Short mmCIF file of C-alpha atoms in Angstrom, two decimals:
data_model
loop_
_atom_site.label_atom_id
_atom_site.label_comp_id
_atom_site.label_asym_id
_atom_site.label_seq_id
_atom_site.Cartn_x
_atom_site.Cartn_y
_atom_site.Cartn_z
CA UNK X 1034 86.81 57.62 83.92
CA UNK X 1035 85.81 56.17 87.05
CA UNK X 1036 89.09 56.24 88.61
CA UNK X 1037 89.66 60.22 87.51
CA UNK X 1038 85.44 60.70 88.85
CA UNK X 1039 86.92 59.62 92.51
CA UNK X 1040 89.69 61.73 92.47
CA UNK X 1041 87.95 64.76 91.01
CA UNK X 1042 85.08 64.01 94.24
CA UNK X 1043 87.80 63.54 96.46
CA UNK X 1044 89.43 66.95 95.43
CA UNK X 1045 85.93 68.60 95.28
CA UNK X 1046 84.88 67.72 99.26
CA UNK X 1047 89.03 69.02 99.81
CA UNK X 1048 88.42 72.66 98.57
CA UNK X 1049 84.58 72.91 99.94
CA UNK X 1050 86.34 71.72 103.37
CA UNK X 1051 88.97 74.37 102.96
CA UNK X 1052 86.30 76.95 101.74
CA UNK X 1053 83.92 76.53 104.69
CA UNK X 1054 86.78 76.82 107.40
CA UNK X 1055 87.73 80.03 105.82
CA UNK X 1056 84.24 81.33 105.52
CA UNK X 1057 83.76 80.33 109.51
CA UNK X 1058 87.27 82.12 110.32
CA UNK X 1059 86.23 85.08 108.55
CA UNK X 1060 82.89 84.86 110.61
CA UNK X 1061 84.68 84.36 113.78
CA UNK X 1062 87.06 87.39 112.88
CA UNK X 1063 84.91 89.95 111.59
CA UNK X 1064 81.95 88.60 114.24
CA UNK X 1065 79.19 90.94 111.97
CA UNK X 1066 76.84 88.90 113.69
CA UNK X 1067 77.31 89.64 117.42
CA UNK X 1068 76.73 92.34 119.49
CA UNK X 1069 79.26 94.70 119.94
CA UNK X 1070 80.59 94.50 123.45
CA UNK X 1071 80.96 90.73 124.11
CA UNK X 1072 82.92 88.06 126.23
CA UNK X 1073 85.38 86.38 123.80
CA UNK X 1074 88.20 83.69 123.68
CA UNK X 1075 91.64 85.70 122.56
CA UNK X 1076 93.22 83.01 120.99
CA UNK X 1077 90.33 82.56 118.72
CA UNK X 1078 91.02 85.81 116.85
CA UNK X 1079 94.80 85.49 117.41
CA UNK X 1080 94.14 82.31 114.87
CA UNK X 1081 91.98 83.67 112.74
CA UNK X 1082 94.33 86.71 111.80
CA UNK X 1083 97.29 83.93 111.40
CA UNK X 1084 94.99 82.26 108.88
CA UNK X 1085 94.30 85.09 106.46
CA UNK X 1086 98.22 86.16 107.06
CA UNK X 1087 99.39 82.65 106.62
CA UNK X 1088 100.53 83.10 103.03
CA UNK X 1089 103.13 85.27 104.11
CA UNK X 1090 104.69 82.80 106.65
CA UNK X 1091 105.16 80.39 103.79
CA UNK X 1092 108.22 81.19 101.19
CA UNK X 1093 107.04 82.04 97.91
CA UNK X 1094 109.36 83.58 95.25
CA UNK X 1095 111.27 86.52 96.96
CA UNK X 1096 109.75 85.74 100.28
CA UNK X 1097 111.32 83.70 102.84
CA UNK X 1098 110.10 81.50 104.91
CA UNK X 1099 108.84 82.65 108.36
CA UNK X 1100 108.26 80.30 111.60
CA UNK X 1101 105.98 80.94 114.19
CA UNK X 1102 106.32 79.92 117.69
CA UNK X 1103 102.73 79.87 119.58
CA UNK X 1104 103.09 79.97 123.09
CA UNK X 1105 99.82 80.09 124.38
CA UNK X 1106 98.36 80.00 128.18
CA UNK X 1107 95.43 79.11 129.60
CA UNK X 1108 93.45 82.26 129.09
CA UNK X 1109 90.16 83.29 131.38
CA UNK X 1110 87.92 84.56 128.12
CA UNK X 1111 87.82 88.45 127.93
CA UNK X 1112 85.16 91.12 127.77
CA UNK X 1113 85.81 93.43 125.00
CA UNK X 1114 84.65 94.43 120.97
CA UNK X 1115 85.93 91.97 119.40
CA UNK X 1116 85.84 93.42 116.31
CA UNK X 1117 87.93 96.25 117.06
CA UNK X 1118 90.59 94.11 119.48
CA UNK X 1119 90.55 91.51 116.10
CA UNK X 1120 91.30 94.21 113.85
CA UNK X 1121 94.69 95.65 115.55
CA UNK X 1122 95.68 92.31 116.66
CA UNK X 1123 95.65 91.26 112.69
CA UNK X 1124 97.12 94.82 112.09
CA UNK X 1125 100.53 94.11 114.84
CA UNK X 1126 101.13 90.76 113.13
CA UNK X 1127 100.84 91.89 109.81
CA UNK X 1128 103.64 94.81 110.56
CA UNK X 1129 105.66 92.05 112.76
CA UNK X 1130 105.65 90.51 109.26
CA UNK X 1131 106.55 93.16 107.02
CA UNK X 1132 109.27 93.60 109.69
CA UNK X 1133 110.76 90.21 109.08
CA UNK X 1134 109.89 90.27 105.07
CA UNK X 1135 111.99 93.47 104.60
CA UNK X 1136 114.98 92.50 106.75
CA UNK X 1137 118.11 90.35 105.68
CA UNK X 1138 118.35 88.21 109.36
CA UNK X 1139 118.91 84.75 107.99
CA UNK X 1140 115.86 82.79 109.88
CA UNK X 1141 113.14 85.21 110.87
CA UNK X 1142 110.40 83.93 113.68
CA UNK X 1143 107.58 85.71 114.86
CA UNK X 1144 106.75 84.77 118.30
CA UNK X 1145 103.16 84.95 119.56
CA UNK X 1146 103.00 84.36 123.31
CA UNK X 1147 99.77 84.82 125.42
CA UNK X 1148 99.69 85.15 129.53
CA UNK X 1149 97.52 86.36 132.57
CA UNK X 1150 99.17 89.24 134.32
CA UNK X 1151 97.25 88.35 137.23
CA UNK X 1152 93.41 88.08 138.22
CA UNK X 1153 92.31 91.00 136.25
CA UNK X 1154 94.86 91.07 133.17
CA UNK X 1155 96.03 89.18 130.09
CA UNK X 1156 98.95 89.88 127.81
CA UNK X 1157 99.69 89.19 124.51
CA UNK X 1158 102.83 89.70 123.02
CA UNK X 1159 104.21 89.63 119.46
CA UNK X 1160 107.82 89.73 118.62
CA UNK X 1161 110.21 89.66 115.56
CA UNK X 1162 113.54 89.01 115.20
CA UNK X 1163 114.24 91.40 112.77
CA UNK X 1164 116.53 94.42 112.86
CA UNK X 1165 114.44 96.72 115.70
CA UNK X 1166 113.92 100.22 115.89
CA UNK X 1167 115.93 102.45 117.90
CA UNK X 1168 114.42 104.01 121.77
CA UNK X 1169 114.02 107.26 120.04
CA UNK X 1170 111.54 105.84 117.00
CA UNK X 1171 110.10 103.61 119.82
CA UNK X 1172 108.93 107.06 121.54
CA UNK X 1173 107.13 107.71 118.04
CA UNK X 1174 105.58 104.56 116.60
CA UNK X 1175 102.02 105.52 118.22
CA UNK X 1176 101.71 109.10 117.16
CA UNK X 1177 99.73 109.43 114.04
CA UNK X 1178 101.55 109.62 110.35
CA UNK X 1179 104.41 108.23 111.66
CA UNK X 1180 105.60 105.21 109.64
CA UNK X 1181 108.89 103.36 109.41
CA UNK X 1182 108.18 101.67 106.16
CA UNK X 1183 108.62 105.22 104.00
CA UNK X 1184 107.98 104.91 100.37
CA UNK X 1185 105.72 101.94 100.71
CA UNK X 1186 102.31 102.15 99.22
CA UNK X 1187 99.40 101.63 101.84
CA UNK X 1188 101.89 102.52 104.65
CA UNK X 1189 100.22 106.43 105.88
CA UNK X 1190 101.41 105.93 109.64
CA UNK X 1191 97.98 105.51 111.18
CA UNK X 1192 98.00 101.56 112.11
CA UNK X 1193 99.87 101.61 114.81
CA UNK X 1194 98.50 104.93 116.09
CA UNK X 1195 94.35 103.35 115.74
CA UNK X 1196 95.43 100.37 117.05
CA UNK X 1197 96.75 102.34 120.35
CA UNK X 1198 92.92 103.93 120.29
CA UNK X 1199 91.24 100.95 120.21
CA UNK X 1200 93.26 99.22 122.76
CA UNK X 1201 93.80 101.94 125.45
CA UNK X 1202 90.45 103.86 125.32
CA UNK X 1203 88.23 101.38 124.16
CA UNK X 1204 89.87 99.07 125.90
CA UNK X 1205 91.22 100.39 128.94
CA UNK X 1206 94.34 98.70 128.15
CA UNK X 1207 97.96 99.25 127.21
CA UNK X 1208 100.38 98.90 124.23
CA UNK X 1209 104.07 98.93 124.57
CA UNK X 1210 106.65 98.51 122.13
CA UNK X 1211 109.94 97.28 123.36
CA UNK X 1212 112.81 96.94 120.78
CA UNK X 1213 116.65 96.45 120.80
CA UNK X 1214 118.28 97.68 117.43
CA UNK X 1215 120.05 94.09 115.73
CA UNK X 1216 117.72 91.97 118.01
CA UNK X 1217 113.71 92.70 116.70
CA UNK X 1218 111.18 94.33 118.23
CA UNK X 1219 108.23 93.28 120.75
CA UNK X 1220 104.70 94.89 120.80
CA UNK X 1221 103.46 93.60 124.16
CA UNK X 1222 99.04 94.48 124.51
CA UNK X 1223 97.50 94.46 128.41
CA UNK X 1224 93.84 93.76 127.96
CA UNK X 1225 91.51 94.02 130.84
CA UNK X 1226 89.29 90.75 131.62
#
């Protein structure tokens, strides 16, 4: 009994440990408790999105394994809502995902790289190596209703289109998509500092 008491305490402070980093991600993501409009480290919510999406990097039945390559500069921290900036960056990796999940390429990676532009600019840019859109569904993927995963419940075409709201006018930045068809597709975001 004693020896079955230590493990049980053991596995006890494990799951309260893993229970209060999620709770403080899902603070640091959802950041109910600041003001709207603040000065923010990117890579913070960058994380915190890859740790409620983390199940889906990990094979598990049907689904493959995914890697992801972090390559992450020094970032100046940014003035923005991050609410709003946390919500479509979570939104861009979860479709770079679904990407990857639905295509047959034998190793898929999801690339998240982070840079300064220059004095006044930072980019972040997510890629796949999936199958990529062609240029003329690259002209459409920020228009509203427009969707490439038809038939898909939950999928009505407005992500990408919100996300492109929240990051050019409440933002004052820019969203590109950049995609080769056979080589996977790159959403590249231009925030402001």
């Amino acid at each position: 009994m004693r020896a079955d008491l230590q493990k049980l305490l053991r596995s006890s402070q494990v799951g309260i440990d893993r229970i209060q980093t999620i709770v403080q991600s899902l603070r640091k993501f959802s950041r109910l408790d600041e003001s709207d409009y603040k000065t923010v480290d990117l890579h913070e919510g960058i994380e915190s999105s890859l740790l409620f999406l983390g199940h889906h990097l990990n094979p598990n039945g049907d689904r493959p394994q995914i890697t992801l390559i972090r390559e992450y500069s020094n970032l100046p921290l940014v003035s923005c809502y991050p609410r709003q900036l946390n919500q479509a960056m979570m939104h861009i990796l979860n479709n770079a995902i679904d990407a990857l999940e639905e295509q047959s390429v034998e190793e898929k990676i999801l690339r998240i790289s982070t840079s300064c532009i220059d004095e006044q600019w930072v980019r972040l840019c997510i890629a796949d190596n999936g199958v990529g859109i062609s240029e003329a569904l690259q002209r459409q993927v920020f228009q509203p209703f427009f969707t490439t995963k038809l038939g898909k419940q939950h999928h009505n075409g407005l992500g990408l289109y919100v996300n492109y709201q929240i990051i050019t006018e409440q933002h004052q930045g820019k969203l590109y998509c950049h995609s080769t068809p056979g080589q996977g597709t790159e959403l590249i975001v231009e925030i402001p500092i």
